[in-house]
Amino acid sequence: MNRHLFKESPFKTLISFHKLIESLEEIALSDVDYRSNYAKSLLKEIEHIPEFRTGIEDFSIITDNKKLIKNLLADLFPTALTHNEIKAVTIPFQNITFNYSKRFKKIVKNAGDFDLNIRDFSDDQFYVLSCILILNAYYNQNFDYSKPLFYDIPDTDGVLHHYRILYNADFIEIYPSENAKSLSQEEIDELMDNFDNIALWKEKFPLESWVLKGFGIVSLFDATKESAISNLKSNLLKRDKEGSEKNKNSESIFRSIFKIPDLRIGISLYNDDEKKFTKLPLDKNSIESFILQNKDEIECCNAFLGCSLNSLLEAKETISISNVEAFAGIPGNERFAQILLDQNIKSCIFTPVVKDNKLLGIIELVSATPRSLNSINANNLQLIIPNIVDTLERHDSDLKNQIEAIIQREYTAIHSSVYWKFKAEAQKYLQTNNSKKEHTFKEIVFKEVYPLYGQIDINGSSEHRNNTVKEDLKNQLNHLISIFENSKSIQKLPLSEQLKFELQSYQEDLGKELKADTEQQIQNYIEKEIHPFLTNAIIDTNDKLLLNSYFENLDPKTKLFYDARKKFDEAMSIINKEMAAVLDNEQTEAQTIFPHYFERFKTDGVEHNLYIGASITPSQTFDLMYLNNLRLWQLQTLCKMELAHHRLKKVLPYGQLEVSSLILVFSSPISIRFRMDEKRFDVDGTYNARYEVVKKRIDKAHIKGTKERITQKEKITIVYSHSFEETEYLKYIKFLQFKKVLEPQIEQFEVEDLQGVYGLKAIRIKVINTDENIDAQYTYKELLDTLH
């Protein structure tokens, strides 16, 4: 017999077989002879031990009557199952066990000198759970404390096996003694919200004030490899399923654990840098947040207004609200309670997810049923939290990786196609660093690659920008001159005539060509001379309206009129964004042709560089066919960008902006090197520099012998050097003409000689921009299949 009694208990425990004896007495009166005779025989054997019925307090009675007790319990401990079942007689939650099955005996024997103690089960827990037994059995409550209990028992090899404990309490009776206190519903509700207040439980259930009479049966099963909640770990925040499915699976698991059919779960992430709660950055059907409602983020100091935010953020303790409506009646809680009630939340639990004392987030459990969630069943979360910690930690790591990927994609020139080489160099550094050897970074060079360059440029952007600057300055000067001419208050001041004269002089200057410092001069003059004069002058009420109208039109930062320039800047931004979006979208398909290096730049338009070759993708066999495919892709993409701009022109805030496109054909392979100081790739070597020279000078070039630029609006200019390049591109053009993408007329001409660059030729072709063509849908694969 194993005995290990807790120091304090609300129970006076009497081990009794009275319910089993009563059952035997009923069988003895039955008409089935063999059953009746068996029961009568057992009853006769135990009639000399009245403690079996009245209750055993002296445990020596059990030790002295082992065989008799075994016979009495024979129906509950079948001999045929004794080598399979792990069973014994016990008192629930107490380490009192006897009458072991054969398998149980073998496990205890193999463990050697070992006491059967429930894992992580303190005296306080035992006391509170004993009280919960009383509440459920005597007060007809339905408090759920289903935290699994385990025995950790070593085998002969010292390997720990974890056995899950199951209790059968059918033969137990609980009733109050003369010292028991009668509890009201208000007192029960108070206990519900104070699971950890052991003093309160002992006050309501004094020591040995209740009687526990009878016996229980404990059954164990080997749960060493049990994965009872592995589905939670695999489903919570799983990335390879739709958000709605993940949410459904996770809620289903939580509902099973808590036995609450309407339970919903939410998650709020904690951003320690900004002290904010944020949503999971997943799709709209994924796990929501009840704290944030429809917001993407909220400052933590505002999230739990009226309740113990300190418990979550500093003490990192669980907050339980069993009755939200009652919680709302406490002064200071109204705002947060209303947020919950608006979401039909009547009871809830908010528990922190902590790793290495760092708050990762909050698990939110909510229900539309009052009292269904409380501080008692909040303890069920303790078994789940480790899995959630792992999941949120993985999410945190994934988020950091995604941020690094965004930084790499948006702020550096390390394209995915060449990332492998940077990664290999970084791994070499780590290996040498770990062995404390010095490491010299090798330069990243890709040899024998073929370049492709293209751009879509906003025509005359500098001229347009100057015109909008002039327009805003003229409007501002006109407005100021109007104030000086129409304000009687200002006209009374002697200095007004001189200031008006100077304003008119600047107005005349704007009629001439805009100089580099004209804008700055006018801005300084207005800011230092005019504005102080206007703000310090004593103005009549009627004149104040005129002055207020002027100041309301000023840009808050520059203190200048910014209407025309704003429209121009917005138009430029829209064009660049749309052109870049088209190019980026098409690049996804281009990478499937053959992996290649790609970069783009936004200036007054969008430029792009592509490099393709075996050294960039050594894992695949390179062929010039892929270069030809990429050239066709580039021409088609520029056509799409031209059409996208034509579609935009109707809605731009500044609709006078036209674009022209340019392709530079260069058939000789070059080498590119990553420039560490500039954090970007550039051509390598003097020989290859010719390519860069052509790129920088070609877009402003003229047709040879004329003053006409080689680029024109709504046209694509293809610059090349060799006749075989001309043949190749005329073939692409002919096909795109057949597809009604390009107009029939083709212009061919020589390019003027540039410094250090001679013999260039060009083809110029207009993109068809009729409404039918703009709406037409065609894909690269369709073009390629038809061409082949």
Short mmCIF file of C-alpha atoms in Angstrom, two decimals, residues 376-766:
data_model
loop_
_atom_site.label_atom_id
_atom_site.label_comp_id
_atom_site.label_asym_id
_atom_site.label_seq_id
_atom_site.Cartn_x
_atom_site.Cartn_y
_atom_site.Cartn_z
CA ILE A 376 -10.68 27.95 -12.64
CA ASN A 377 -10.81 26.59 -16.18
CA ALA A 378 -8.17 29.17 -17.19
CA ASN A 379 -5.71 26.67 -15.73
CA ASN A 380 -6.44 24.37 -18.70
CA LEU A 381 -4.29 26.75 -20.73
CA GLN A 382 -1.12 25.74 -18.90
CA LEU A 383 -0.80 22.55 -20.97
CA ILE A 384 -1.47 24.41 -24.22
CA ILE A 385 0.76 27.44 -23.66
CA PRO A 386 4.08 25.66 -24.47
CA ASN A 387 2.79 24.83 -27.96
CA ILE A 388 1.52 28.36 -28.45
CA VAL A 389 4.88 29.72 -27.30
CA ASP A 390 6.63 27.59 -29.93
CA THR A 391 4.16 28.75 -32.58
CA LEU A 392 4.44 32.46 -31.80
CA GLU A 393 8.21 32.16 -31.50
CA ARG A 394 8.25 30.55 -34.95
CA HIS A 395 6.01 33.32 -36.22
CA ASP A 396 8.35 35.92 -34.72
CA SER A 397 11.28 34.26 -36.47
CA ASP A 398 9.38 34.05 -39.76
CA LEU A 399 8.42 37.70 -39.47
CA LYS A 400 12.05 38.69 -38.98
CA ASN A 401 12.99 36.62 -42.03
CA GLN A 402 10.24 38.29 -44.06
CA ILE A 403 11.42 41.71 -42.94
CA GLU A 404 14.96 40.81 -43.95
CA ALA A 405 13.65 39.63 -47.31
CA ILE A 406 11.76 42.89 -47.83
CA ILE A 407 14.86 44.90 -46.92
CA GLN A 408 16.89 42.84 -49.33
CA ARG A 409 14.32 43.22 -52.10
CA GLU A 410 13.50 46.89 -51.60
CA TYR A 411 16.65 48.45 -50.21
CA THR A 412 19.61 46.46 -51.55
CA ALA A 413 20.70 45.06 -54.88
CA ILE A 414 21.04 41.44 -53.77
CA HIS A 415 18.56 39.86 -56.15
CA SER A 416 17.28 36.34 -55.50
CA SER A 417 19.04 35.01 -58.62
CA VAL A 418 22.49 35.85 -57.19
CA TYR A 419 21.66 35.38 -53.51
CA TRP A 420 23.25 31.90 -53.54
CA LYS A 421 26.72 33.36 -54.11
CA PHE A 422 26.38 35.89 -51.29
CA LYS A 423 25.07 33.11 -49.04
CA ALA A 424 28.05 30.89 -49.86
CA GLU A 425 30.47 33.70 -49.03
CA ALA A 426 28.62 34.41 -45.77
CA GLN A 427 28.80 30.72 -44.80
CA LYS A 428 32.56 30.74 -45.41
CA TYR A 429 32.84 33.76 -43.13
CA LEU A 430 30.86 32.05 -40.35
CA GLN A 431 32.99 28.91 -40.61
CA THR A 432 36.26 30.83 -40.37
CA ASN A 433 34.84 33.12 -37.69
CA ASN A 434 33.88 30.13 -35.55
CA SER A 435 37.41 28.76 -35.88
CA LYS A 436 38.80 32.22 -35.00
CA LYS A 437 40.58 32.57 -38.33
CA GLU A 438 40.75 35.77 -40.30
CA HIS A 439 38.52 35.94 -43.34
CA THR A 440 38.86 38.18 -46.35
CA PHE A 441 35.64 38.63 -48.28
CA LYS A 442 35.98 37.71 -51.93
CA GLU A 443 34.51 40.05 -54.49
CA ILE A 444 31.29 38.84 -56.05
CA VAL A 445 31.83 38.68 -59.82
CA PHE A 446 29.71 37.08 -62.55
CA LYS A 447 31.52 36.60 -65.86
CA GLU A 448 30.21 36.07 -69.40
CA VAL A 449 26.71 37.44 -68.80
CA TYR A 450 24.53 39.13 -71.42
CA PRO A 451 23.06 42.53 -70.51
CA LEU A 452 19.63 43.87 -71.37
CA TYR A 453 18.79 47.50 -70.67
CA GLY A 454 15.49 49.29 -71.07
CA GLN A 455 13.73 52.38 -69.83
CA ILE A 456 10.43 54.18 -70.04
CA ASP A 457 11.12 57.88 -69.62
CA ILE A 458 8.79 60.79 -68.85
CA ASN A 459 9.37 63.28 -71.64
CA GLY A 460 10.41 66.82 -70.72
CA SER A 461 10.00 66.21 -66.99
CA SER A 462 12.46 68.97 -66.10
CA GLU A 463 10.61 71.47 -68.27
CA HIS A 464 7.26 70.45 -66.80
CA ARG A 465 8.69 70.75 -63.30
CA ASN A 466 9.99 74.27 -64.03
CA ASN A 467 6.64 75.28 -65.50
CA THR A 468 4.76 74.14 -62.40
CA VAL A 469 7.24 75.98 -60.17
CA LYS A 470 6.65 79.15 -62.22
CA GLU A 471 2.89 78.68 -62.08
CA ASP A 472 2.83 78.33 -58.27
CA LEU A 473 5.20 81.26 -57.76
CA LYS A 474 3.19 83.48 -60.13
CA ASN A 475 -0.04 82.61 -58.32
CA GLN A 476 1.52 83.35 -54.96
CA LEU A 477 3.01 86.65 -56.12
CA ASN A 478 -0.31 87.66 -57.73
CA HIS A 479 -2.11 86.85 -54.50
CA LEU A 480 0.33 88.92 -52.47
CA ILE A 481 0.19 91.85 -54.91
CA SER A 482 -3.60 91.69 -54.70
CA ILE A 483 -3.37 91.97 -50.91
CA PHE A 484 -1.14 95.05 -51.18
CA GLU A 485 -3.48 96.63 -53.74
CA ASN A 486 -6.78 95.89 -51.97
CA SER A 487 -5.96 96.07 -48.27
CA LYS A 488 -6.52 99.59 -47.00
CA SER A 489 -4.80 98.71 -43.71
CA ILE A 490 -1.60 97.76 -45.49
CA GLN A 491 -1.73 100.70 -47.90
CA LYS A 492 -1.48 103.07 -44.92
CA LEU A 493 1.97 101.68 -44.07
CA PRO A 494 4.89 103.49 -45.77
CA LEU A 495 6.80 100.27 -46.53
CA SER A 496 3.93 98.71 -48.48
CA GLU A 497 4.73 100.51 -51.75
CA GLN A 498 8.33 99.32 -51.73
CA LEU A 499 7.34 95.70 -50.97
CA LYS A 500 4.71 95.80 -53.69
CA PHE A 501 7.34 97.08 -56.15
CA GLU A 502 9.75 94.25 -55.23
CA LEU A 503 6.99 91.66 -55.64
CA GLN A 504 6.19 93.00 -59.10
CA SER A 505 9.92 92.84 -59.99
CA TYR A 506 10.01 89.16 -59.07
CA GLN A 507 6.84 88.68 -61.09
CA GLU A 508 8.59 90.10 -64.17
CA ASP A 509 11.58 87.80 -63.59
CA LEU A 510 9.26 84.80 -63.79
CA GLY A 511 8.33 85.84 -67.33
CA LYS A 512 11.88 84.99 -68.34
CA GLU A 513 13.68 81.65 -68.28
CA LEU A 514 13.73 80.18 -64.79
CA LYS A 515 17.20 80.31 -63.25
CA ALA A 516 18.52 77.73 -60.81
CA ASP A 517 18.27 80.03 -57.80
CA THR A 518 15.12 81.97 -58.72
CA GLU A 519 12.79 79.78 -56.66
CA GLN A 520 15.07 79.99 -53.61
CA GLN A 521 15.40 83.78 -53.90
CA ILE A 522 11.65 84.31 -54.07
CA GLN A 523 11.03 81.86 -51.23
CA ASN A 524 13.58 83.59 -48.97
CA TYR A 525 12.20 87.02 -49.80
CA ILE A 526 8.60 86.05 -49.07
CA GLU A 527 9.53 84.20 -45.88
CA LYS A 528 11.86 86.88 -44.44
CA GLU A 529 10.29 90.11 -45.73
CA ILE A 530 6.66 89.67 -46.72
CA HIS A 531 5.31 87.21 -44.15
CA PRO A 532 6.71 89.06 -41.08
CA PHE A 533 5.32 92.31 -42.48
CA LEU A 534 1.84 90.82 -42.99
CA THR A 535 1.69 89.03 -39.64
CA ASN A 536 2.85 92.05 -37.61
CA ALA A 537 0.74 94.67 -39.39
CA ILE A 538 -2.46 95.84 -37.68
CA ILE A 539 -5.17 94.68 -40.05
CA ASP A 540 -8.84 95.65 -40.19
CA THR A 541 -11.48 92.92 -39.90
CA ASN A 542 -12.34 93.02 -43.63
CA ASP A 543 -8.67 92.78 -44.61
CA LYS A 544 -8.14 89.83 -42.29
CA LEU A 545 -10.39 87.67 -44.46
CA LEU A 546 -8.19 88.42 -47.46
CA LEU A 547 -5.04 87.66 -45.46
CA ASN A 548 -6.43 84.44 -43.97
CA SER A 549 -7.36 83.21 -47.44
CA TYR A 550 -3.76 83.68 -48.52
CA PHE A 551 -2.20 81.85 -45.57
CA GLU A 552 -4.64 78.94 -45.91
CA ASN A 553 -3.27 78.30 -49.43
CA LEU A 554 0.32 77.93 -48.20
CA ASP A 555 2.00 74.56 -47.99
CA PRO A 556 2.72 73.86 -44.28
CA LYS A 557 6.36 72.91 -44.94
CA THR A 558 7.59 75.30 -47.65
CA LYS A 559 5.26 78.23 -46.87
CA LEU A 560 4.75 78.54 -50.64
CA PHE A 561 1.86 77.83 -52.98
CA TYR A 562 2.10 74.17 -53.89
CA ASP A 563 -0.87 73.36 -56.09
CA ALA A 564 0.58 72.92 -59.60
CA ARG A 565 3.73 71.25 -58.29
CA LYS A 566 1.68 68.94 -56.11
CA LYS A 567 -0.34 67.78 -59.11
CA PHE A 568 2.87 67.28 -61.08
CA ASP A 569 4.61 65.37 -58.26
CA GLU A 570 1.55 63.18 -57.73
CA ALA A 571 1.34 62.45 -61.47
CA MET A 572 5.04 61.54 -61.59
CA SER A 573 4.62 59.27 -58.57
CA ILE A 574 1.56 57.54 -60.04
CA ILE A 575 3.30 56.94 -63.37
CA ASN A 576 6.44 55.56 -61.75
CA LYS A 577 4.44 53.35 -59.42
CA GLU A 578 2.28 51.95 -62.22
CA MET A 579 5.23 51.39 -64.56
CA ALA A 580 7.21 49.65 -61.80
CA ALA A 581 4.19 47.49 -60.91
CA VAL A 582 3.75 46.32 -64.51
CA LEU A 583 7.47 45.57 -64.79
CA ASP A 584 7.61 43.71 -61.46
CA ASN A 585 4.55 41.69 -62.32
CA GLU A 586 5.97 40.66 -65.70
CA GLN A 587 9.32 39.84 -64.06
CA THR A 588 7.71 36.99 -62.15
CA GLU A 589 6.99 35.28 -65.46
CA ALA A 590 10.34 36.25 -66.95
CA GLN A 591 12.21 34.38 -64.22
CA THR A 592 10.55 31.15 -65.37
CA ILE A 593 12.23 31.53 -68.78
CA PHE A 594 15.68 31.30 -67.21
CA PRO A 595 16.74 32.66 -63.80
CA HIS A 596 18.52 35.95 -64.28
CA TYR A 597 19.60 39.04 -62.35
CA PHE A 598 17.12 41.92 -62.42
CA GLU A 599 17.15 45.44 -61.00
CA ARG A 600 15.09 48.54 -61.63
CA PHE A 601 15.34 52.20 -60.69
CA LYS A 602 12.73 54.93 -60.41
CA THR A 603 13.89 58.32 -61.67
CA ASP A 604 11.83 60.44 -64.08
CA GLY A 605 10.51 57.12 -65.32
CA VAL A 606 11.63 53.55 -64.73
CA GLU A 607 14.91 51.96 -65.84
CA HIS A 608 15.79 48.29 -65.64
CA ASN A 609 18.89 46.12 -66.05
CA LEU A 610 18.89 42.38 -66.69
CA TYR A 611 21.87 40.06 -66.80
CA ILE A 612 21.57 36.47 -67.96
CA GLY A 613 24.21 33.77 -68.23
CA ALA A 614 25.59 30.48 -67.00
CA SER A 615 27.60 32.04 -64.16
CA ILE A 616 24.43 33.45 -62.56
CA THR A 617 22.58 30.12 -62.71
CA PRO A 618 25.26 27.39 -62.81
CA SER A 619 22.74 24.74 -61.79
CA GLN A 620 21.04 24.99 -65.20
CA THR A 621 22.38 24.72 -68.73
CA PHE A 622 22.41 28.10 -70.42
CA ASP A 623 21.68 28.57 -74.14
CA LEU A 624 21.41 31.76 -76.23
CA MET A 625 17.81 30.76 -76.91
CA TYR A 626 17.02 32.02 -73.39
CA LEU A 627 18.58 35.40 -74.21
CA ASN A 628 16.36 35.65 -77.31
CA ASN A 629 13.32 34.76 -75.23
CA LEU A 630 14.18 37.42 -72.69
CA ARG A 631 14.58 40.04 -75.42
CA LEU A 632 11.11 39.29 -76.71
CA TRP A 633 9.79 39.45 -73.16
CA GLN A 634 11.43 42.87 -72.68
CA LEU A 635 9.90 44.31 -75.87
CA GLN A 636 6.47 42.98 -74.98
CA THR A 637 6.73 44.35 -71.42
CA LEU A 638 7.60 47.86 -72.63
CA CYS A 639 4.53 47.68 -74.90
CA LYS A 640 2.41 46.87 -71.85
CA MET A 641 3.97 49.73 -69.91
CA GLU A 642 3.23 52.15 -72.76
CA LEU A 643 -0.39 51.00 -72.81
CA ALA A 644 -0.64 51.27 -69.03
CA HIS A 645 0.53 54.89 -69.24
CA HIS A 646 -1.95 55.69 -71.99
CA ARG A 647 -4.69 54.33 -69.73
CA LEU A 648 -3.44 56.50 -66.86
CA LYS A 649 -3.35 59.79 -68.78
CA LYS A 650 -7.11 60.23 -68.52
CA VAL A 651 -7.03 60.21 -64.71
CA LEU A 652 -3.69 61.85 -63.87
CA PRO A 653 -3.87 65.06 -61.82
CA TYR A 654 -1.35 66.54 -64.26
CA GLY A 655 -2.26 65.11 -67.64
CA GLN A 656 0.42 66.63 -69.86
CA LEU A 657 3.07 63.99 -69.14
CA GLU A 658 4.05 61.73 -72.05
CA VAL A 659 6.45 58.82 -72.02
CA SER A 660 8.87 57.24 -74.48
CA SER A 661 10.64 53.89 -74.29
CA LEU A 662 14.14 52.75 -75.12
CA ILE A 663 15.88 49.38 -75.47
CA LEU A 664 19.65 49.03 -75.79
CA VAL A 665 20.77 45.84 -77.56
CA PHE A 666 24.23 44.59 -76.58
CA SER A 667 25.20 41.14 -77.83
CA SER A 668 28.71 40.82 -76.38
CA PRO A 669 28.95 39.12 -72.97
CA ILE A 670 30.34 41.23 -70.13
CA SER A 671 31.33 40.79 -66.47
CA ILE A 672 29.56 42.44 -63.56
CA ARG A 673 30.98 43.02 -60.09
CA PHE A 674 29.22 43.86 -56.82
CA ARG A 675 30.49 47.25 -55.62
CA MET A 676 30.65 47.03 -51.82
CA ASP A 677 30.77 50.82 -51.37
CA GLU A 678 27.65 51.38 -53.50
CA LYS A 679 25.93 48.12 -52.55
CA ARG A 680 25.01 47.42 -56.18
CA PHE A 681 26.27 45.63 -59.28
CA ASP A 682 28.19 47.44 -62.00
CA VAL A 683 30.10 46.40 -65.12
CA ASP A 684 33.63 45.17 -64.48
CA GLY A 685 36.73 46.21 -66.41
CA THR A 686 37.67 48.81 -69.02
CA TYR A 687 36.47 46.76 -72.00
CA ASN A 688 33.01 46.35 -70.52
CA ALA A 689 32.76 50.05 -69.68
CA ARG A 690 31.61 50.81 -73.25
CA TYR A 691 28.24 49.32 -72.40
CA GLU A 692 27.80 51.73 -69.48
CA VAL A 693 28.91 54.69 -71.60
CA VAL A 694 26.29 53.91 -74.21
CA LYS A 695 23.60 53.53 -71.53
CA LYS A 696 24.32 56.95 -70.02
CA ARG A 697 24.45 58.88 -73.29
CA ILE A 698 21.95 57.22 -75.57
CA ASP A 699 18.62 58.54 -74.24
CA LYS A 700 19.50 62.18 -75.07
CA ALA A 701 20.96 61.34 -78.51
CA HIS A 702 19.65 62.67 -81.83
CA ILE A 703 19.08 61.12 -85.23
CA LYS A 704 22.27 61.57 -87.20
CA GLY A 705 22.33 64.84 -89.13
CA THR A 706 19.20 66.24 -87.39
CA LYS A 707 18.11 67.88 -84.17
CA GLU A 708 15.39 65.26 -83.62
CA ARG A 709 15.71 63.09 -80.51
CA ILE A 710 15.83 59.33 -81.17
CA THR A 711 13.04 58.82 -78.57
CA GLN A 712 9.48 60.05 -79.10
CA LYS A 713 6.27 59.81 -77.11
CA GLU A 714 4.28 56.57 -77.32
CA LYS A 715 7.12 54.97 -79.33
CA ILE A 716 9.74 52.37 -78.51
CA THR A 717 13.26 53.00 -79.79
CA ILE A 718 15.58 49.99 -80.15
CA VAL A 719 19.26 50.90 -80.40
CA TYR A 720 21.69 48.30 -81.78
CA SER A 721 25.10 47.91 -83.46
CA HIS A 722 24.99 44.82 -85.70
CA SER A 723 22.86 43.66 -88.61
CA PHE A 724 21.99 40.32 -86.95
CA GLU A 725 20.50 42.28 -84.03
CA GLU A 726 18.41 44.28 -86.50
CA THR A 727 17.16 41.04 -88.11
CA GLU A 728 16.24 39.57 -84.73
CA TYR A 729 14.23 42.58 -83.57
CA LEU A 730 12.48 43.11 -86.93
CA LYS A 731 11.21 39.56 -86.51
CA TYR A 732 9.79 40.39 -83.06
CA ILE A 733 8.26 43.63 -84.37
CA LYS A 734 6.63 41.85 -87.30
CA PHE A 735 4.98 39.41 -84.93
CA LEU A 736 3.74 42.13 -82.58
CA GLN A 737 2.35 44.00 -85.59
CA PHE A 738 0.46 40.86 -86.46
CA LYS A 739 -0.92 40.83 -82.90
CA LYS A 740 -2.09 44.47 -83.32
CA VAL A 741 0.31 45.64 -80.60
CA LEU A 742 2.61 47.75 -82.79
CA GLU A 743 1.69 50.03 -85.70
CA PRO A 744 2.67 49.05 -89.28
CA GLN A 745 5.10 51.91 -89.87
CA ILE A 746 8.72 51.24 -88.91
CA GLU A 747 11.35 53.99 -88.73
CA GLN A 748 15.02 53.09 -89.14
CA PHE A 749 17.90 55.54 -88.85
CA GLU A 750 21.47 56.06 -87.72
CA VAL A 751 22.27 57.55 -84.32
CA GLU A 752 24.56 60.54 -84.11
CA ASP A 753 28.11 59.86 -83.06
CA LEU A 754 28.54 60.16 -79.32
CA GLN A 755 31.76 60.72 -77.43
CA GLY A 756 33.60 57.43 -77.72
CA VAL A 757 30.60 55.70 -79.31
CA TYR A 758 30.15 55.37 -83.09
CA GLY A 759 28.10 53.39 -85.60
CA LEU A 760 24.89 52.93 -83.61
CA LYS A 761 21.61 52.40 -85.45
CA ALA A 762 18.01 52.41 -84.27
CA ILE A 763 14.52 51.15 -85.02
CA ARG A 764 11.54 53.21 -83.82
CA ILE A 765 8.01 51.88 -83.71
CA LYS A 766 4.76 53.22 -82.25
#
